[in-house]
Amino acid sequence: MNAPRFTTLGCRLNAYETEAMKELSAAAGLGDAVVVNTCAVTAEAVRKARQEIRRLRREHPEARLIVTGCAAQTEPGTFAAMDEVDAVIGNAEKMRAETWAGLAADFVGQTERVQVDDIMSVRETAGHLIDGFGTRSRAYVQIQNGCDHRCTFCIIPFGRGNSRSVPAGVVVDQIARLVEAGYNEVVLTGVDLTSWGADLPAAPRLGDLVLRILKLVPDLPRLRLSSIDSIEADESLMQAIATEPRLMPHLHLSLQHGDDLILKRMKRRHLRDDAIRFCEEARRLRPDMTFGADIIAGFPTETEAHFENALRLVEECGLTWLHVFPYSPRPGTPAARMPQVDARAIKDRARRLRAAGAARVAAHLAAQHGHRHDVLMEHPRLGRTEQFTEVSFAEDRPEGAIVSATIEGDDGARLRAA
């Protein structure tokens, strides 16, 4: 019996959940099947999912083809209508053992072809935790799922549901197991990481969890946060930034824009000056801090002046690693009903943002020449610094080890060590 083949589209959380589904499907004894874990963050992501499904059907004509993930959750009818698809499974259902048991036993079509319930009714998350997802050096731990906010461009809450948190004790126990298994870095991941704890007794904050992990798992060398909403950074998190060297000096920020009017139309909860103040304070507390950020180019009603404010934010916040998203309307979102920006202007503005990001990366790489860094080896000749900068080596190093190295130069994309 062939093991199911999995294809993952979209975010790191999707990739984490794919690893969990592999375990669940193997335990259920699911045979020859292809599972596509879809993304719904943009209309283009849904189009690519449909394209991938058609390609996989051509390559595996006899296999059962199962579609799940955010696009399956938000548009189950779209995928159920595809002749290539045998089953459509929602985001909550895909994490349940009984779903996979039903699929494995279903030789005569007894299982419902579409199993997608109301994601907003889900109250728990991480019913199936996994140990060891990632490289041999770095593991990812899901601490939260869903989002309570309703940004006008975003469909994700309707794919993921409202925010749900994994209890602190469960997170700490899992990280302790990962450290015991030899992992030198753990990354906390979720949909809206800084909302962690709001639904738990006493409503702890993300900073409380970070401090608790570092205290109760003293042998963990490196703890990293995947992405945060800077306006929700709490006092304990800022304390951890200032006092805990094992918390890595790299924060990826969900900024989205740098103009106050556009931020309001996006229904974001911060203004331009809030973002700048946060970056200044974090860098004051931790001078080696680097920032990444998500920025949308060409949001509806964006003028050239609005865009220039977003472009200047790259320098004013000292951003290094940019994720630039050319805006595309998502049906069902308020932004899709707003006056749209010309597609050529969106493409040009995205290009200019990426160029600004590339300049910042070049400056960051040049500033590291001659410095020593502790590098976590992801492969024998490639690792990452504390700031998540890639470093290449001329000779093999032990995969998974943290090695100290002097930076000799860079190749424009990554640092070069001896």
CSV table of C-alpha atoms in Angstrom, one decimal:
chain,number,residue,atom,x,y,z
A,1,MET,CA,0.0,0.0,0.0
A,2,ASN,CA,1.4,3.4,-1.0
A,3,ALA,CA,1.6,6.1,1.6
A,4,PRO,CA,-0.4,9.3,0.8
A,5,ARG,CA,1.4,12.1,-1.0
A,6,PHE,CA,1.0,15.6,0.5
A,7,THR,CA,1.4,18.9,-1.3
A,8,THR,CA,1.5,22.1,0.9
A,9,LEU,CA,0.7,25.6,-0.3
A,10,GLY,CA,0.9,28.8,1.7
A,11,CYS,CA,2.2,29.5,5.2
A,12,ARG,CA,4.4,27.8,7.7
A,13,LEU,CA,1.4,26.9,9.8
A,14,ASN,CA,0.0,24.9,6.9
A,15,ALA,CA,3.3,23.1,6.6
A,16,TYR,CA,3.1,22.3,10.3
A,17,GLU,CA,-0.4,20.9,9.9
A,18,THR,CA,0.7,18.8,6.9
A,19,GLU,CA,3.2,17.1,9.1
A,20,ALA,CA,0.4,16.4,11.6
A,21,MET,CA,-1.8,15.0,8.8
A,22,LYS,CA,0.9,12.7,7.7
A,23,GLU,CA,0.9,11.2,11.2
A,24,LEU,CA,-2.9,11.0,11.4
A,25,SER,CA,-3.3,9.4,7.9
A,26,ALA,CA,-0.5,6.9,8.6
A,27,ALA,CA,-2.2,5.9,11.9
A,28,ALA,CA,-5.5,5.5,10.1
A,29,GLY,CA,-4.0,3.3,7.3
A,30,LEU,CA,-5.0,5.6,4.5
A,31,GLY,CA,-3.7,4.1,1.2
A,32,ASP,CA,-3.1,5.5,-2.2
A,33,ALA,CA,-4.1,9.2,-1.9
A,34,VAL,CA,-2.9,12.7,-2.8
A,35,VAL,CA,-3.7,15.4,-0.2
A,36,VAL,CA,-3.5,19.1,-1.2
A,37,ASN,CA,-3.3,21.5,1.8
A,38,THR,CA,-4.4,24.8,0.2
A,39,CYS,CA,-3.9,28.5,0.9
A,40,ALA,CA,-6.5,31.3,0.6
A,41,VAL,CA,-4.5,34.4,1.4
A,42,THR,CA,-5.1,35.8,-2.1
A,43,ALA,CA,-7.3,35.0,-5.1
A,44,GLU,CA,-4.0,34.0,-6.8
A,45,ALA,CA,-3.4,31.5,-4.1
A,46,VAL,CA,-6.8,29.8,-4.8
A,47,ARG,CA,-6.1,29.9,-8.6
A,48,LYS,CA,-2.7,28.2,-8.0
A,49,ALA,CA,-4.4,25.6,-5.8
A,50,ARG,CA,-6.8,24.7,-8.6
A,51,GLN,CA,-3.9,24.5,-11.0
A,52,GLU,CA,-1.9,22.2,-8.7
A,53,ILE,CA,-4.9,19.9,-8.2
A,54,ARG,CA,-5.3,19.5,-12.0
A,55,ARG,CA,-1.6,18.8,-12.3
A,56,LEU,CA,-1.6,16.2,-9.5
A,57,ARG,CA,-4.6,14.4,-11.0
A,58,ARG,CA,-2.8,14.1,-14.3
A,59,GLU,CA,0.2,12.6,-12.5
A,60,HIS,CA,-1.8,10.3,-10.2
A,61,PRO,CA,-4.9,9.3,-12.2
A,62,GLU,CA,-5.7,6.4,-9.9
A,63,ALA,CA,-5.2,8.0,-6.5
A,64,ARG,CA,-7.9,9.5,-4.3
A,65,LEU,CA,-7.5,13.3,-4.4
A,66,ILE,CA,-8.3,15.0,-1.1
A,67,VAL,CA,-8.4,18.8,-0.8
A,68,THR,CA,-8.1,20.6,2.6
A,69,GLY,CA,-6.7,23.9,4.0
A,70,CYS,CA,-7.9,27.5,4.0
A,71,ALA,CA,-9.2,27.6,0.5
A,72,ALA,CA,-11.2,24.4,1.0
A,73,GLN,CA,-12.6,25.9,4.2
A,74,THR,CA,-13.6,29.2,2.6
A,75,GLU,CA,-14.7,27.9,-0.8
A,76,PRO,CA,-15.7,24.2,-0.4
A,77,GLY,CA,-18.1,24.4,-3.3
A,78,THR,CA,-15.3,25.6,-5.7
A,79,PHE,CA,-13.3,22.4,-5.1
A,80,ALA,CA,-16.2,20.0,-4.7
A,81,ALA,CA,-17.2,21.1,-8.2
A,82,MET,CA,-13.9,20.0,-9.7
A,83,ASP,CA,-14.0,16.6,-11.4
A,84,GLU,CA,-10.5,15.9,-10.2
A,85,VAL,CA,-11.4,16.1,-6.5
A,86,ASP,CA,-12.7,13.1,-4.5
A,87,ALA,CA,-13.1,14.8,-1.0
A,88,VAL,CA,-13.0,18.2,0.5
A,89,ILE,CA,-12.0,18.5,4.2
A,90,GLY,CA,-12.2,21.6,6.4
A,91,ASN,CA,-9.4,23.1,8.5
A,92,ALA,CA,-10.9,21.7,11.8
A,93,GLU,CA,-11.7,18.3,10.3
A,94,LYS,CA,-8.2,17.8,8.9
A,95,MET,CA,-6.7,17.7,12.4
A,96,ARG,CA,-9.1,15.0,13.7
A,97,ALA,CA,-8.1,11.3,13.8
A,98,GLU,CA,-11.7,10.2,13.1
A,99,THR,CA,-11.7,12.1,9.8
A,100,TRP,CA,-8.7,10.2,8.5
A,101,ALA,CA,-10.1,6.9,9.9
A,102,GLY,CA,-13.3,7.5,7.9
A,103,LEU,CA,-11.3,8.3,4.7
A,104,ALA,CA,-9.2,5.2,5.1
A,105,ALA,CA,-12.2,3.0,5.6
A,106,ASP,CA,-14.3,4.5,2.8
A,107,PHE,CA,-13.9,2.1,-0.1
A,108,VAL,CA,-17.5,2.4,-1.2
A,109,GLY,CA,-18.2,6.1,-0.8
A,110,GLN,CA,-19.8,6.1,2.6
A,111,THR,CA,-17.9,9.1,3.9
A,112,GLU,CA,-19.3,12.5,3.0
A,113,ARG,CA,-17.5,13.9,0.0
A,114,VAL,CA,-17.5,17.4,1.6
A,115,GLN,CA,-16.7,17.6,5.3
A,116,VAL,CA,-16.5,21.4,6.1
A,117,ASP,CA,-18.2,22.6,9.2
A,118,ASP,CA,-18.5,26.2,10.7
A,119,ILE,CA,-14.9,27.1,11.6
A,120,MET,CA,-16.2,29.9,13.9
A,121,SER,CA,-17.6,27.3,16.2
A,122,VAL,CA,-14.2,25.7,16.9
A,123,ARG,CA,-13.0,26.5,20.4
A,124,GLU,CA,-9.8,24.5,20.7
A,125,THR,CA,-6.6,24.2,18.7
A,126,ALA,CA,-3.6,22.0,18.3
A,127,GLY,CA,-5.4,18.8,19.1
A,128,HIS,CA,-2.6,17.0,17.4
A,129,LEU,CA,0.9,18.3,18.4
A,130,ILE,CA,3.9,17.1,16.5
A,131,ASP,CA,7.5,16.8,17.6
A,132,GLY,CA,10.3,17.7,15.3
A,133,PHE,CA,8.7,19.6,12.3
A,134,GLY,CA,11.3,21.6,10.5
A,135,THR,CA,15.0,20.9,9.8
A,136,ARG,CA,17.1,18.7,12.1
A,137,SER,CA,18.2,22.0,13.7
A,138,ARG,CA,15.0,24.0,14.0
A,139,ALA,CA,11.5,22.9,15.2
A,140,TYR,CA,8.2,24.8,14.9
A,141,VAL,CA,5.6,24.7,17.6
A,142,GLN,CA,2.1,25.9,17.0
A,143,ILE,CA,0.9,27.9,20.0
A,144,GLN,CA,-2.2,29.6,18.5
A,145,ASN,CA,-4.6,29.4,15.6
A,146,GLY,CA,-7.3,31.7,14.1
A,147,CYS,CA,-7.7,35.4,14.4
A,148,ASP,CA,-10.3,37.7,16.1
A,149,HIS,CA,-9.5,40.7,13.9
A,150,ARG,CA,-11.2,41.6,10.7
A,151,CYS,CA,-8.8,43.5,8.4
A,152,THR,CA,-10.6,44.6,5.3
A,153,PHE,CA,-8.3,42.8,2.9
A,154,CYS,CA,-8.1,39.4,4.7
A,155,ILE,CA,-10.1,36.2,4.3
A,156,ILE,CA,-8.0,34.2,6.7
A,157,PRO,CA,-10.3,34.4,9.8
A,158,PHE,CA,-13.0,32.7,7.7
A,159,GLY,CA,-10.5,29.9,6.9
A,160,ARG,CA,-9.0,29.6,10.4
A,161,GLY,CA,-11.8,30.7,12.7
A,162,ASN,CA,-11.5,32.9,15.8
A,163,SER,CA,-8.3,32.9,17.9
A,164,ARG,CA,-7.6,29.8,20.0
A,165,SER,CA,-4.5,29.3,22.2
A,166,VAL,CA,-2.6,26.2,23.3
A,167,PRO,CA,-2.2,26.2,27.1
A,168,ALA,CA,1.2,27.2,28.3
A,169,GLY,CA,1.9,23.9,30.1
A,170,VAL,CA,1.3,22.0,26.9
A,171,VAL,CA,3.7,24.3,24.9
A,172,VAL,CA,6.4,24.0,27.6
A,173,ASP,CA,6.1,20.2,27.7
A,174,GLN,CA,6.4,20.0,23.9
A,175,ILE,CA,9.4,22.3,23.8
A,176,ALA,CA,11.1,20.3,26.5
A,177,ARG,CA,10.7,17.1,24.4
A,178,LEU,CA,12.1,18.9,21.4
A,179,VAL,CA,15.2,20.0,23.3
A,180,GLU,CA,15.6,16.5,24.7
A,181,ALA,CA,15.5,15.2,21.1
A,182,GLY,CA,18.4,17.5,20.2
A,183,TYR,CA,16.8,20.6,18.6
A,184,ASN,CA,18.8,23.8,19.2
A,185,GLU,CA,16.1,26.2,18.1
A,186,VAL,CA,12.3,26.4,18.5
A,187,VAL,CA,10.1,28.8,16.6
A,188,LEU,CA,6.7,29.7,18.0
A,189,THR,CA,4.1,29.9,15.3
A,190,GLY,CA,0.5,30.8,14.8
A,191,VAL,CA,-1.9,32.9,12.8
A,192,ASP,CA,-2.0,35.9,15.2
A,193,LEU,CA,0.8,35.1,17.6
A,194,THR,CA,0.4,38.2,19.9
A,195,SER,CA,-3.2,37.3,20.6
A,196,TRP,CA,-2.0,34.1,22.4
A,197,GLY,CA,-3.6,33.7,25.8
A,198,ALA,CA,-6.6,36.0,25.5
A,199,ASP,CA,-8.9,32.9,25.6
A,200,LEU,CA,-7.1,31.2,28.4
A,201,PRO,CA,-7.8,31.5,32.2
A,202,ALA,CA,-6.4,34.8,33.5
A,203,ALA,CA,-5.6,35.9,29.9
A,204,PRO,CA,-1.8,35.6,30.0
A,205,ARG,CA,0.1,37.4,27.2
A,206,LEU,CA,2.7,36.2,24.7
A,207,GLY,CA,5.5,37.7,26.7
A,208,ASP,CA,4.4,35.7,29.8
A,209,LEU,CA,4.7,32.5,27.7
A,210,VAL,CA,8.1,33.4,26.3
A,211,LEU,CA,9.5,34.1,29.8
A,212,ARG,CA,8.0,30.9,31.1
A,213,ILE,CA,9.5,28.8,28.3
A,214,LEU,CA,12.9,30.3,28.8
A,215,LYS,CA,12.7,29.7,32.6
A,216,LEU,CA,11.3,26.2,32.5
A,217,VAL,CA,13.4,24.9,29.6
A,218,PRO,CA,16.8,26.2,30.6
A,219,ASP,CA,18.6,23.9,28.1
A,220,LEU,CA,16.8,25.5,25.1
A,221,PRO,CA,19.6,27.4,23.3
A,222,ARG,CA,17.4,29.6,21.0
A,223,LEU,CA,13.8,30.7,20.9
A,224,ARG,CA,12.4,32.5,18.0
A,225,LEU,CA,9.0,34.2,17.2
A,226,SER,CA,7.6,33.7,13.7
A,227,SER,CA,5.6,36.9,13.3
A,228,ILE,CA,4.0,39.4,15.6
A,229,ASP,CA,1.6,42.4,15.5
A,230,SER,CA,3.7,45.1,17.1
A,231,ILE,CA,0.8,47.0,18.6
A,232,GLU,CA,0.0,44.0,20.7
A,233,ALA,CA,3.5,43.6,22.1
A,234,ASP,CA,3.1,43.4,25.9
A,235,GLU,CA,5.5,44.5,28.7
A,236,SER,CA,6.7,41.0,29.4
A,237,LEU,CA,7.6,40.6,25.8
A,238,MET,CA,9.6,43.8,25.8
A,239,GLN,CA,11.3,42.6,29.0
A,240,ALA,CA,12.2,39.4,27.3
A,241,ILE,CA,13.7,41.3,24.4
A,242,ALA,CA,15.8,43.4,26.8
A,243,THR,CA,17.0,40.6,29.1
A,244,GLU,CA,16.8,37.2,27.4
A,245,PRO,CA,19.7,36.6,25.0
A,246,ARG,CA,18.2,33.2,24.1
A,247,LEU,CA,15.2,35.0,22.5
A,248,MET,CA,16.5,35.7,19.0
A,249,PRO,CA,16.9,39.4,17.9
A,250,HIS,CA,14.7,39.0,14.9
A,251,LEU,CA,11.1,40.0,14.7
A,252,HIS,CA,8.8,39.8,11.7
A,253,LEU,CA,6.2,42.5,11.9
A,254,SER,CA,2.7,42.5,10.5
A,255,LEU,CA,2.7,46.2,9.4
A,256,GLN,CA,0.9,46.0,6.0
A,257,HIS,CA,1.4,49.7,5.2
A,258,GLY,CA,2.9,53.0,6.3
A,259,ASP,CA,0.2,55.6,5.7
A,260,ASP,CA,-2.4,56.3,8.4
A,261,LEU,CA,-5.4,56.7,6.1
A,262,ILE,CA,-4.6,53.4,4.3
A,263,LEU,CA,-4.0,51.7,7.7
A,264,LYS,CA,-7.5,52.9,8.8
A,265,ARG,CA,-9.1,51.6,5.6
A,266,MET,CA,-7.3,48.3,6.2
A,267,LYS,CA,-8.9,48.3,9.7
A,268,ARG,CA,-5.4,47.9,11.2
A,269,ARG,CA,-5.1,48.8,14.9
A,270,HIS,CA,-1.9,50.8,14.7
A,271,LEU,CA,-0.8,54.0,13.0
A,272,ARG,CA,2.5,54.8,11.3
A,273,ASP,CA,4.1,56.4,14.4
A,274,ASP,CA,3.2,53.3,16.5
A,275,ALA,CA,5.3,51.1,14.2
A,276,ILE,CA,8.2,53.5,14.2
A,277,ARG,CA,8.1,53.8,18.0
A,278,PHE,CA,8.0,50.1,18.5
A,279,CYS,CA,11.0,49.5,16.3
A,280,GLU,CA,13.0,52.3,18.0
A,281,GLU,CA,12.2,50.9,21.4
A,282,ALA,CA,12.9,47.3,20.5
A,283,ARG,CA,16.3,48.3,19.0
A,284,ARG,CA,17.0,50.4,22.1
A,285,LEU,CA,16.5,47.4,24.3
A,286,ARG,CA,18.3,45.0,21.9
A,287,PRO,CA,20.7,46.9,19.6
A,288,ASP,CA,21.3,43.9,17.4
A,289,MET,CA,17.6,43.5,16.6
A,290,THR,CA,16.6,43.1,13.0
A,291,PHE,CA,13.1,43.4,11.6
A,292,GLY,CA,11.2,41.8,8.8
A,293,ALA,CA,7.7,43.0,7.7
A,294,ASP,CA,4.7,42.3,5.6
A,295,ILE,CA,3.7,45.3,3.3
A,296,ILE,CA,0.9,45.4,0.8
A,297,ALA,CA,1.5,47.4,-2.4
A,298,GLY,CA,-1.5,49.0,-4.2
A,299,PHE,CA,-4.2,48.6,-1.6
A,300,PRO,CA,-7.5,50.1,-2.8
A,301,THR,CA,-7.6,54.0,-2.9
A,302,GLU,CA,-3.8,54.1,-2.4
A,303,THR,CA,-2.4,57.2,-4.1
A,304,GLU,CA,1.3,57.8,-4.9
A,305,ALA,CA,1.6,59.9,-1.8
A,306,HIS,CA,0.1,57.1,0.3
A,307,PHE,CA,2.6,54.7,-1.2
A,308,GLU,CA,5.5,57.0,-0.6
A,309,ASN,CA,4.7,56.8,3.1
A,310,ALA,CA,4.9,53.0,2.9
A,311,LEU,CA,8.2,53.2,1.1
A,312,ARG,CA,9.7,55.6,3.6
A,313,LEU,CA,8.6,53.3,6.5
A,314,VAL,CA,11.2,50.8,5.3
A,315,GLU,CA,14.0,53.2,6.3
A,316,GLU,CA,12.2,54.8,9.3
A,317,CYS,CA,11.6,51.5,10.9
A,318,GLY,CA,14.9,50.0,9.8
A,319,LEU,CA,13.3,47.0,8.1
A,320,THR,CA,15.5,44.4,6.6
A,321,TRP,CA,13.5,41.4,5.4
A,322,LEU,CA,10.5,42.5,3.5
A,323,HIS,CA,7.5,40.3,2.3
A,324,VAL,CA,5.9,42.4,-0.3
A,325,PHE,CA,2.4,41.5,-1.4
A,326,PRO,CA,0.9,43.2,-4.5
A,327,TYR,CA,-2.7,43.7,-3.6
A,328,SER,CA,-5.3,41.5,-5.3
A,329,PRO,CA,-9.0,41.7,-4.4
A,330,ARG,CA,-10.3,38.8,-2.3
A,331,PRO,CA,-14.0,38.2,-3.0
A,332,GLY,CA,-16.1,38.5,0.2
A,333,THR,CA,-13.8,41.1,1.8
A,334,PRO,CA,-14.7,44.8,2.3
A,335,ALA,CA,-11.5,45.9,0.4
A,336,ALA,CA,-12.7,44.1,-2.7
A,337,ARG,CA,-15.6,46.6,-2.9
A,338,MET,CA,-13.3,49.7,-2.6
A,339,PRO,CA,-12.0,51.6,-5.6
A,340,GLN,CA,-9.1,49.6,-7.0
A,341,VAL,CA,-5.7,50.7,-8.0
A,342,ASP,CA,-4.5,50.2,-11.6
A,343,ALA,CA,-2.8,46.9,-12.0
A,344,ARG,CA,0.3,48.4,-13.6
A,345,ALA,CA,0.7,50.8,-10.7
A,346,ILE,CA,0.4,48.0,-8.2
A,347,LYS,CA,3.1,46.0,-10.0
A,348,ASP,CA,5.4,49.1,-10.2
A,349,ARG,CA,4.9,49.9,-6.5
A,350,ALA,CA,5.6,46.3,-5.5
A,351,ARG,CA,8.8,46.5,-7.5
A,352,ARG,CA,9.9,49.7,-5.8
A,353,LEU,CA,9.2,48.2,-2.4
A,354,ARG,CA,11.2,45.1,-3.2
A,355,ALA,CA,14.1,47.3,-4.4
A,356,ALA,CA,14.1,49.2,-1.1
A,357,GLY,CA,14.1,45.9,0.7
A,358,ALA,CA,17.0,44.6,-1.4
A,359,ALA,CA,19.0,47.8,-0.6
A,360,ARG,CA,18.3,47.2,3.1
A,361,VAL,CA,19.5,43.6,2.9
A,362,ALA,CA,22.7,44.7,1.1
A,363,ALA,CA,23.4,47.2,3.9
A,364,HIS,CA,22.7,44.6,6.6
A,365,LEU,CA,25.0,42.1,5.0
A,366,ALA,CA,27.8,44.6,4.6
A,367,ALA,CA,27.5,45.7,8.2
A,368,GLN,CA,28.2,42.1,9.4
A,369,HIS,CA,31.7,41.8,7.7
A,370,GLY,CA,34.3,41.1,10.3
A,371,HIS,CA,31.8,40.3,13.1
A,372,ARG,CA,31.5,36.9,14.8
A,373,HIS,CA,28.1,35.2,14.9
A,374,ASP,CA,26.7,32.1,16.4
A,375,VAL,CA,25.3,30.2,13.4
A,376,LEU,CA,22.7,27.5,13.6
A,377,MET,CA,23.6,25.0,10.9
A,378,GLU,CA,20.6,24.0,8.7
A,379,HIS,CA,22.7,22.1,6.2
A,380,PRO,CA,26.4,21.1,6.3
A,381,ARG,CA,27.4,24.3,4.6
A,382,LEU,CA,24.5,26.7,5.3
A,383,GLY,CA,23.2,28.1,8.5
A,384,ARG,CA,21.5,31.2,10.0
A,385,THR,CA,22.7,33.9,12.4
A,386,GLU,CA,20.6,35.0,15.4
A,387,GLN,CA,19.1,37.7,13.1
A,388,PHE,CA,18.0,34.9,10.7
A,389,THR,CA,20.6,35.9,8.1
A,390,GLU,CA,21.9,33.0,5.9
A,391,VAL,CA,25.6,32.2,6.2
A,392,SER,CA,27.4,29.9,3.7
A,393,PHE,CA,30.6,28.0,4.7
A,394,ALA,CA,33.4,26.7,2.6
A,395,GLU,CA,33.6,23.4,4.5
A,396,ASP,CA,31.1,21.1,6.2
A,397,ARG,CA,29.9,21.8,9.7
A,398,PRO,CA,27.7,19.5,11.8
A,399,GLU,CA,24.1,19.9,10.8
A,400,GLY,CA,22.0,21.1,13.7
A,401,ALA,CA,25.0,22.5,15.6
A,402,ILE,CA,25.5,26.1,16.7
A,403,VAL,CA,28.9,27.2,15.5
A,404,SER,CA,30.8,30.4,16.1
A,405,ALA,CA,32.1,32.0,12.9
A,406,THR,CA,33.7,35.2,11.6
A,407,ILE,CA,32.0,36.8,8.6
A,408,GLU,CA,34.4,37.3,5.8
A,409,GLY,CA,32.0,38.8,3.2
A,410,ASP,CA,28.8,38.2,1.3
A,411,ASP,CA,27.5,37.3,-2.1
A,412,GLY,CA,24.6,39.8,-2.2
A,413,ALA,CA,22.1,37.3,-0.8
A,414,ARG,CA,23.9,35.7,2.2
A,415,LEU,CA,26.9,36.1,4.4
A,416,ARG,CA,30.1,34.1,3.8
A,417,ALA,CA,32.1,32.6,6.7
A,418,ALA,CA,35.4,30.8,6.9
